[in-house]
């Protein structure tokens, strides 16, 4: 007797699950990157397994500063080409001194439906985001090469009064602006369902980046599918290692949901591995970004009153992430900058209003505003003078970004390339 279509679909699901699981467990050298020639100029994007390069060893080193931009954004399943007017300039901060490395982490670049969770990876939206980022970075640097540096560069360094360092970062005050400006190439990018992480490097610094590796951890449906979890990229810049961990943790604002998020964090730390390393703590500099989904332990009515008064410090006393961290349940030894911006979630799309502020939203769609989107770091040699949010109305989340000044070891007597 023939099976019904429903029974056939049920029997085919295990195969889809296995196929998706195998994709999560992909080779650590399989990622999307710009192909580079011997002179390190950009040629064309290609999927490739990069060969391991020999370690760059020297007993004589200098410590210099690397300027790293890190941004995270849950885009709610929206593709950038569905909104032709989408502009990343405000997020990337072209008026500030350009960074040496740009790290972009996205969540929900595809809708989290059954087809995307269980089916073949849809790389179309990722390609569109890469194209938009490439255009934005290179357009902004070319504009700066014509106009020169702006006064806001000094403002960036005075944003955090506790940050003082006499050394000049690679990409800040020592730029020699020329006719072409600094160009950026894609060092690596990796997607797992809706989580997408990409790392861009100034082309003339690309020669110092090596040993790129990726690791994916699924924490979603059935405990291991990729609708929730992490995508991590590890790399060496000269003799200093970096690891960027882009995450999307369990959602929900019911009491006890924070315990599931804590479990996600522990699973990601436990299961993120790269060849020849034990875990992410084997890296010198680790930056964790994403939609961590931690909420406020506060009812909507109470939070609304504080929101009207812009009482961010009072609201942050109820922040689950900070309280779970203080209690020693997660992120022991990790750092996060001071939050001086409004909650990043949940907004009405194309609006400055939080969901529930107007009569269009029922209680079922109402969410207590929360700082879901965060950036933390672990390890010595990282300073964070800048931690803010963007104001794009593209999604129901606001983007968040940070500037890090990272100490890196370089070979004594051999200056790193600068523009």
Short mmCIF file of C-alpha atoms in Angstrom, two decimals:
data_model
loop_
_atom_site.label_atom_id
_atom_site.label_comp_id
_atom_site.label_asym_id
_atom_site.label_seq_id
_atom_site.Cartn_x
_atom_site.Cartn_y
_atom_site.Cartn_z
CA UNK A 1 0.00 0.00 0.00
CA UNK A 2 1.42 3.39 -0.96
CA UNK A 3 2.24 5.85 1.74
CA UNK A 4 0.36 9.15 1.83
CA UNK A 5 2.29 12.33 1.02
CA UNK A 6 2.22 13.23 4.69
CA UNK A 7 3.85 9.92 5.66
CA UNK A 8 6.45 10.30 2.92
CA UNK A 9 7.34 13.78 4.19
CA UNK A 10 7.65 12.48 7.75
CA UNK A 11 9.97 9.69 6.61
CA UNK A 12 12.14 12.12 4.62
CA UNK A 13 12.68 14.48 7.56
CA UNK A 14 15.42 12.39 9.23
CA UNK A 15 17.45 12.59 6.02
CA UNK A 16 17.06 16.37 5.96
CA UNK A 17 18.10 16.59 9.59
CA UNK A 18 21.21 14.49 8.97
CA UNK A 19 22.09 16.58 5.92
CA UNK A 20 21.77 19.79 7.95
CA UNK A 21 23.79 18.34 10.80
CA UNK A 22 26.57 17.40 8.39
CA UNK A 23 26.60 20.97 7.07
CA UNK A 24 27.06 22.30 10.62
CA UNK A 25 29.98 19.89 11.07
CA UNK A 26 31.72 21.23 7.96
CA UNK A 27 35.46 21.38 7.42
CA UNK A 28 37.05 24.23 9.43
CA UNK A 29 38.77 25.40 6.24
CA UNK A 30 35.55 25.66 4.21
CA UNK A 31 34.39 29.24 4.06
CA UNK A 32 33.75 31.99 1.56
CA UNK A 33 36.60 34.43 0.93
CA UNK A 34 38.14 36.72 -1.66
CA UNK A 35 40.80 35.01 -3.69
CA UNK A 36 44.09 36.86 -3.36
CA UNK A 37 47.05 36.87 -5.71
CA UNK A 38 50.70 37.06 -4.78
CA UNK A 39 50.55 40.85 -4.54
CA UNK A 40 47.51 40.56 -2.25
CA UNK A 41 45.18 42.37 -4.62
CA UNK A 42 41.53 41.39 -4.74
CA UNK A 43 40.58 39.20 -7.68
CA UNK A 44 37.28 37.36 -7.27
CA UNK A 45 35.22 35.62 -4.58
CA UNK A 46 35.63 31.86 -4.42
CA UNK A 47 34.87 28.92 -2.15
CA UNK A 48 38.17 27.40 -1.19
CA UNK A 49 39.97 25.24 1.35
CA UNK A 50 42.93 27.38 2.29
CA UNK A 51 46.18 25.53 2.93
CA UNK A 52 47.75 25.95 6.34
CA UNK A 53 50.61 28.41 6.24
CA UNK A 54 53.78 27.94 8.22
CA UNK A 55 53.76 29.77 11.56
CA UNK A 56 55.40 33.16 11.51
CA UNK A 57 57.90 32.93 14.35
CA UNK A 58 60.28 35.47 15.76
CA UNK A 59 61.78 36.02 19.19
CA UNK A 60 62.01 39.76 18.51
CA UNK A 61 58.61 41.42 18.45
CA UNK A 62 57.00 44.83 18.74
CA UNK A 63 53.53 45.48 20.14
CA UNK A 64 51.39 47.68 17.93
CA UNK A 65 47.70 48.53 17.84
CA UNK A 66 45.08 47.17 15.47
CA UNK A 67 41.77 48.95 15.04
CA UNK A 68 38.84 46.49 14.85
CA UNK A 69 35.20 47.33 14.11
CA UNK A 70 32.68 44.75 15.38
CA UNK A 71 28.98 45.00 14.54
CA UNK A 72 25.96 42.77 15.18
CA UNK A 73 22.46 42.96 13.74
CA UNK A 74 19.39 40.74 13.74
CA UNK A 75 17.81 41.65 10.42
CA UNK A 76 14.61 39.66 10.94
CA UNK A 77 14.74 37.57 7.76
CA UNK A 78 14.84 40.64 5.51
CA UNK A 79 17.09 40.78 2.45
CA UNK A 80 18.89 44.09 1.76
CA UNK A 81 17.65 44.15 -1.85
CA UNK A 82 14.02 44.15 -0.72
CA UNK A 83 14.73 47.64 0.65
CA UNK A 84 16.52 49.50 -2.13
CA UNK A 85 17.24 52.49 0.10
CA UNK A 86 19.14 50.54 2.77
CA UNK A 87 22.32 52.39 3.68
CA UNK A 88 25.03 50.95 5.95
CA UNK A 89 26.98 54.20 6.24
CA UNK A 90 25.55 55.12 9.63
CA UNK A 91 26.34 51.67 11.02
CA UNK A 92 29.87 51.54 9.62
CA UNK A 93 30.58 55.10 10.80
CA UNK A 94 32.45 56.53 7.78
CA UNK A 95 33.08 59.81 9.61
CA UNK A 96 35.30 58.01 12.12
CA UNK A 97 38.81 56.83 11.41
CA UNK A 98 38.55 53.66 9.29
CA UNK A 99 39.24 50.34 10.97
CA UNK A 100 41.90 47.87 9.92
CA UNK A 101 39.47 44.95 10.32
CA UNK A 102 35.68 44.96 10.04
CA UNK A 103 33.68 42.12 11.60
CA UNK A 104 29.96 41.88 10.78
CA UNK A 105 27.71 39.39 12.51
CA UNK A 106 24.10 38.88 11.39
CA UNK A 107 21.23 36.87 12.74
CA UNK A 108 18.15 35.82 10.76
CA UNK A 109 19.50 36.70 7.33
CA UNK A 110 16.88 34.17 6.18
CA UNK A 111 13.46 33.55 7.76
CA UNK A 112 13.67 30.80 10.38
CA UNK A 113 11.09 28.52 8.74
CA UNK A 114 11.22 24.75 8.26
CA UNK A 115 12.59 25.01 4.72
CA UNK A 116 15.61 27.04 5.86
CA UNK A 117 16.19 25.12 9.09
CA UNK A 118 16.04 21.63 7.58
CA UNK A 119 16.70 22.25 3.90
CA UNK A 120 19.66 23.25 1.75
CA UNK A 121 21.42 26.45 2.82
CA UNK A 122 20.06 29.54 1.07
CA UNK A 123 23.19 31.60 0.33
CA UNK A 124 21.39 34.25 -1.72
CA UNK A 125 20.82 36.77 1.09
CA UNK A 126 24.40 36.32 2.37
CA UNK A 127 25.74 37.20 -1.09
CA UNK A 128 23.60 40.34 -1.11
CA UNK A 129 24.86 41.41 2.31
CA UNK A 130 28.46 40.82 1.21
CA UNK A 131 27.94 42.92 -1.91
CA UNK A 132 26.43 45.76 0.13
CA UNK A 133 29.22 45.65 2.71
CA UNK A 134 31.89 45.61 -0.02
CA UNK A 135 30.30 48.62 -1.68
CA UNK A 136 29.96 50.49 1.62
CA UNK A 137 33.50 49.89 2.87
CA UNK A 138 35.23 50.76 -0.37
CA UNK A 139 32.95 53.70 -1.13
CA UNK A 140 33.57 55.20 2.30
CA UNK A 141 37.33 54.79 2.13
CA UNK A 142 37.48 56.32 -1.34
CA UNK A 143 35.41 59.29 -0.15
CA UNK A 144 37.74 59.75 2.80
CA UNK A 145 40.77 59.65 0.51
CA UNK A 146 39.36 62.69 -1.32
CA UNK A 147 38.18 64.58 1.76
CA UNK A 148 40.84 63.62 4.29
CA UNK A 149 40.36 62.75 7.97
CA UNK A 150 37.67 64.53 9.98
CA UNK A 151 37.62 66.06 13.44
CA UNK A 152 35.39 63.24 14.66
CA UNK A 153 38.43 60.95 14.78
CA UNK A 154 39.53 62.76 17.96
CA UNK A 155 35.99 62.61 19.28
CA UNK A 156 36.01 58.84 18.91
CA UNK A 157 39.00 58.49 21.18
CA UNK A 158 37.58 60.86 23.79
CA UNK A 159 34.25 58.99 23.96
CA UNK A 160 35.52 56.78 26.80
CA UNK A 161 37.38 58.94 29.30
CA UNK A 162 39.00 55.84 30.82
CA UNK A 163 40.72 54.95 27.53
CA UNK A 164 44.22 56.35 27.23
CA UNK A 165 46.99 55.00 25.07
CA UNK A 166 49.89 56.90 23.54
CA UNK A 167 50.44 54.37 20.75
CA UNK A 168 48.81 55.13 17.41
CA UNK A 169 46.60 52.33 16.01
CA UNK A 170 47.33 51.04 12.51
CA UNK A 171 44.24 52.62 11.05
CA UNK A 172 43.78 55.87 12.97
CA UNK A 173 46.00 58.92 12.93
CA UNK A 174 48.76 57.65 10.66
CA UNK A 175 46.79 57.28 7.44
CA UNK A 176 48.46 58.54 4.30
CA UNK A 177 45.40 59.24 2.15
CA UNK A 178 46.05 58.65 -1.52
CA UNK A 179 43.98 58.71 -4.68
CA UNK A 180 42.63 55.20 -4.32
CA UNK A 181 42.13 55.05 -0.54
CA UNK A 182 42.34 51.87 1.53
CA UNK A 183 40.49 48.94 -0.06
CA UNK A 184 39.05 46.05 1.91
CA UNK A 185 38.90 42.39 0.97
CA UNK A 186 36.86 39.56 2.43
CA UNK A 187 39.10 37.39 4.62
CA UNK A 188 36.41 34.85 5.50
CA UNK A 189 32.65 34.43 5.83
CA UNK A 190 30.48 31.57 7.03
CA UNK A 191 26.73 30.96 7.25
CA UNK A 192 24.71 28.52 9.35
CA UNK A 193 20.98 28.89 8.58
CA UNK A 194 20.31 32.51 9.61
CA UNK A 195 23.59 33.17 11.45
CA UNK A 196 26.18 34.83 9.22
CA UNK A 197 29.65 36.08 10.12
CA UNK A 198 32.14 37.84 7.85
CA UNK A 199 35.58 39.36 8.42
CA UNK A 200 37.00 42.09 6.18
CA UNK A 201 40.62 43.26 6.21
CA UNK A 202 42.41 46.19 4.61
CA UNK A 203 44.00 44.82 1.47
CA UNK A 204 47.48 45.99 2.37
CA UNK A 205 47.21 44.19 5.73
CA UNK A 206 45.85 40.94 4.29
CA UNK A 207 49.37 39.51 4.07
CA UNK A 208 49.51 39.52 7.88
CA UNK A 209 46.33 37.41 8.24
CA UNK A 210 46.70 33.63 8.15
CA UNK A 211 45.44 30.34 9.54
CA UNK A 212 41.78 31.20 9.06
CA UNK A 213 39.39 28.58 10.44
CA UNK A 214 35.66 28.31 11.11
CA UNK A 215 33.54 26.41 13.62
CA UNK A 216 29.75 26.07 13.78
CA UNK A 217 27.69 24.95 16.79
CA UNK A 218 23.96 24.28 16.51
CA UNK A 219 21.84 24.70 19.66
CA UNK A 220 18.39 24.95 18.06
CA UNK A 221 15.73 22.38 17.26
CA UNK A 222 16.50 18.89 18.59
CA UNK A 223 19.41 20.42 20.48
CA UNK A 224 21.79 20.75 17.56
CA UNK A 225 20.17 22.35 14.51
CA UNK A 226 21.39 25.72 13.33
CA UNK A 227 18.38 27.98 13.81
CA UNK A 228 20.12 28.88 17.07
CA UNK A 229 23.79 28.55 17.93
CA UNK A 230 27.05 30.09 16.75
CA UNK A 231 29.40 30.65 13.85
CA UNK A 232 33.00 31.38 14.83
CA UNK A 233 36.01 32.51 12.81
CA UNK A 234 39.53 32.13 14.18
CA UNK A 235 42.60 33.74 12.64
CA UNK A 236 46.14 34.88 13.30
CA UNK A 237 47.22 38.46 12.69
CA UNK A 238 50.99 38.12 12.66
CA UNK A 239 51.65 36.34 15.97
CA UNK A 240 48.40 37.30 17.71
CA UNK A 241 45.30 35.10 17.52
CA UNK A 242 41.71 36.32 17.34
CA UNK A 243 38.39 34.52 17.58
CA UNK A 244 35.06 36.11 16.64
CA UNK A 245 31.96 34.26 17.89
CA UNK A 246 28.64 35.29 16.30
CA UNK A 247 25.65 33.86 18.18
CA UNK A 248 21.86 33.67 18.19
CA UNK A 249 20.61 32.27 21.48
CA UNK A 250 17.25 30.86 22.59
CA UNK A 251 14.44 33.43 22.46
CA UNK A 252 11.53 34.01 24.83
CA UNK A 253 10.75 36.25 27.79
CA UNK A 254 9.04 33.74 30.06
CA UNK A 255 10.55 33.12 33.47
CA UNK A 256 13.24 30.47 33.12
CA UNK A 257 14.08 31.19 29.48
CA UNK A 258 17.34 32.77 30.63
CA UNK A 259 18.41 29.33 31.91
CA UNK A 260 18.11 27.95 28.36
CA UNK A 261 20.21 30.82 27.09
CA UNK A 262 22.83 30.08 29.75
CA UNK A 263 22.86 26.49 28.47
CA UNK A 264 23.39 27.75 24.90
CA UNK A 265 26.40 29.80 26.03
CA UNK A 266 27.97 26.81 27.79
CA UNK A 267 27.36 24.53 24.79
CA UNK A 268 28.94 27.03 22.39
CA UNK A 269 32.01 27.44 24.58
CA UNK A 270 32.29 23.66 25.02
CA UNK A 271 31.79 22.70 21.36
CA UNK A 272 33.62 25.47 19.50
CA UNK A 273 36.87 23.85 18.40
CA UNK A 274 39.51 24.61 15.81
CA UNK A 275 42.30 22.28 14.64
CA UNK A 276 45.30 22.30 16.98
CA UNK A 277 43.45 24.29 19.66
CA UNK A 278 41.45 23.14 22.68
CA UNK A 279 38.64 25.70 22.64
CA UNK A 280 37.95 29.40 22.12
CA UNK A 281 40.00 30.23 25.21
CA UNK A 282 43.07 29.01 23.34
CA UNK A 283 42.79 32.25 21.34
CA UNK A 284 44.46 35.42 22.69
CA UNK A 285 41.62 37.82 21.87
CA UNK A 286 38.00 36.58 21.80
CA UNK A 287 35.03 38.78 20.86
CA UNK A 288 31.49 37.45 21.31
CA UNK A 289 28.71 39.22 19.42
CA UNK A 290 25.12 38.59 18.46
CA UNK A 291 21.48 38.45 19.46
CA UNK A 292 21.96 36.91 22.88
CA UNK A 293 18.23 37.33 23.55
CA UNK A 294 18.61 38.05 27.27
CA UNK A 295 15.62 40.11 28.43
CA UNK A 296 14.59 42.31 31.36
CA UNK A 297 13.20 40.58 34.46
CA UNK A 298 10.44 43.17 34.50
CA UNK A 299 6.83 43.35 33.41
CA UNK A 300 5.89 45.49 30.42
CA UNK A 301 3.97 48.13 32.42
CA UNK A 302 6.86 48.74 34.83
CA UNK A 303 9.41 48.90 32.01
CA UNK A 304 7.26 51.31 30.00
CA UNK A 305 7.27 53.85 32.83
CA UNK A 306 11.06 53.70 33.08
CA UNK A 307 11.40 53.87 29.29
CA UNK A 308 9.46 57.14 29.21
CA UNK A 309 11.98 58.59 31.66
CA UNK A 310 14.99 57.17 29.74
CA UNK A 311 16.05 55.48 32.99
CA UNK A 312 18.50 53.09 31.34
CA UNK A 313 20.58 52.46 34.48
CA UNK A 314 17.49 51.44 36.47
CA UNK A 315 16.34 49.18 33.65
CA UNK A 316 19.78 47.59 33.38
CA UNK A 317 19.50 46.48 37.01
CA UNK A 318 16.92 44.00 35.69
CA UNK A 319 19.02 42.90 32.71
CA UNK A 320 19.25 39.10 32.69
CA UNK A 321 22.67 38.95 31.04
CA UNK A 322 24.35 41.24 33.56
CA UNK A 323 22.64 39.51 36.49
CA UNK A 324 23.44 35.98 35.28
CA UNK A 325 27.04 37.07 34.72
CA UNK A 326 27.30 38.62 38.20
CA UNK A 327 25.89 35.43 39.72
CA UNK A 328 28.70 33.45 38.06
CA UNK A 329 26.40 31.36 35.87
CA UNK A 330 27.90 32.49 32.52
CA UNK A 331 30.69 34.57 30.98
CA UNK A 332 32.96 34.44 33.99
CA UNK A 333 35.98 36.64 33.27
CA UNK A 334 34.37 38.26 30.21
CA UNK A 335 34.01 42.01 29.76
CA UNK A 336 31.29 44.24 28.36
CA UNK A 337 31.39 48.00 27.89
CA UNK A 338 29.03 50.38 29.64
CA UNK A 339 25.62 50.47 27.93
CA UNK A 340 24.57 54.09 27.33
CA UNK A 341 21.94 53.48 24.66
CA UNK A 342 18.25 52.49 24.67
CA UNK A 343 17.12 48.84 24.42
CA UNK A 344 17.61 47.43 20.92
CA UNK A 345 14.49 45.19 20.76
CA UNK A 346 11.56 44.94 19.91
CA UNK A 347 10.65 47.72 17.50
CA UNK A 348 7.79 48.03 15.05
CA UNK A 349 9.36 47.76 11.61
CA UNK A 350 10.08 51.07 9.90
CA UNK A 351 9.23 52.87 13.12
CA UNK A 352 10.82 54.45 16.18
CA UNK A 353 8.16 52.87 18.40
CA UNK A 354 8.61 49.73 20.43
CA UNK A 355 6.13 46.95 19.79
CA UNK A 356 3.20 47.50 22.11
CA UNK A 357 3.42 51.27 22.30
CA UNK A 358 0.49 51.72 19.97
CA UNK A 359 -2.93 50.12 19.73
CA UNK A 360 -2.08 48.15 16.59
CA UNK A 361 -0.21 45.59 18.68
CA UNK A 362 -2.10 43.14 20.83
CA UNK A 363 -0.65 41.82 24.08
CA UNK A 364 0.38 38.70 22.17
CA UNK A 365 2.78 40.76 20.01
CA UNK A 366 3.93 42.99 22.85
CA UNK A 367 7.50 42.55 24.09
CA UNK A 368 9.19 44.16 27.04
CA UNK A 369 12.02 46.22 25.48
CA UNK A 370 15.41 44.63 26.08
CA UNK A 371 19.11 44.83 25.23
CA UNK A 372 19.12 41.59 23.19
CA UNK A 373 22.02 42.61 20.94
CA UNK A 374 25.39 42.63 22.69
CA UNK A 375 29.17 42.55 22.25
CA UNK A 376 31.48 41.06 24.91
CA UNK A 377 35.17 40.19 24.93
CA UNK A 378 37.65 37.95 26.69
CA UNK A 379 41.41 38.12 27.03
CA UNK A 380 44.07 40.74 27.52
CA UNK A 381 45.16 43.27 24.95
CA UNK A 382 41.69 44.61 24.02
CA UNK A 383 40.35 48.08 24.79
CA UNK A 384 36.89 49.29 23.82
CA UNK A 385 36.57 53.07 23.44
CA UNK A 386 33.27 52.86 21.54
CA UNK A 387 30.08 50.81 22.19
CA UNK A 388 26.87 52.18 20.67
CA UNK A 389 23.82 51.25 18.64
CA UNK A 390 22.69 52.34 15.17
CA UNK A 391 19.28 53.73 14.30
CA UNK A 392 18.31 51.89 11.13
CA UNK A 393 14.59 50.99 11.05
CA UNK A 394 15.19 48.10 8.64
CA UNK A 395 14.52 45.43 11.30
CA UNK A 396 12.71 45.00 14.61
CA UNK A 397 16.21 45.10 16.16
CA UNK A 398 18.60 48.03 16.15
CA UNK A 399 22.18 47.24 15.09
CA UNK A 400 24.96 47.50 17.68
CA UNK A 401 28.62 48.14 16.99
CA UNK A 402 31.88 48.66 18.79
CA UNK A 403 35.44 49.76 18.12
CA UNK A 404 38.26 47.77 19.71
CA UNK A 405 41.91 48.71 19.92
CA UNK A 406 43.81 45.41 20.00
CA UNK A 407 47.45 44.89 20.92
CA UNK A 408 49.13 42.71 18.29
CA UNK A 409 52.64 41.33 18.14
CA UNK A 410 54.64 42.16 15.03
CA UNK A 411 58.17 41.37 13.98
CA UNK A 412 60.70 43.88 15.25
CA UNK A 413 62.30 45.90 12.51
CA UNK A 414 59.57 45.09 10.00
CA UNK A 415 56.85 47.72 9.83
CA UNK A 416 53.35 46.57 8.93
CA UNK A 417 51.88 47.95 5.75
CA UNK A 418 49.80 51.09 6.19
CA UNK A 419 48.03 53.34 3.76
#
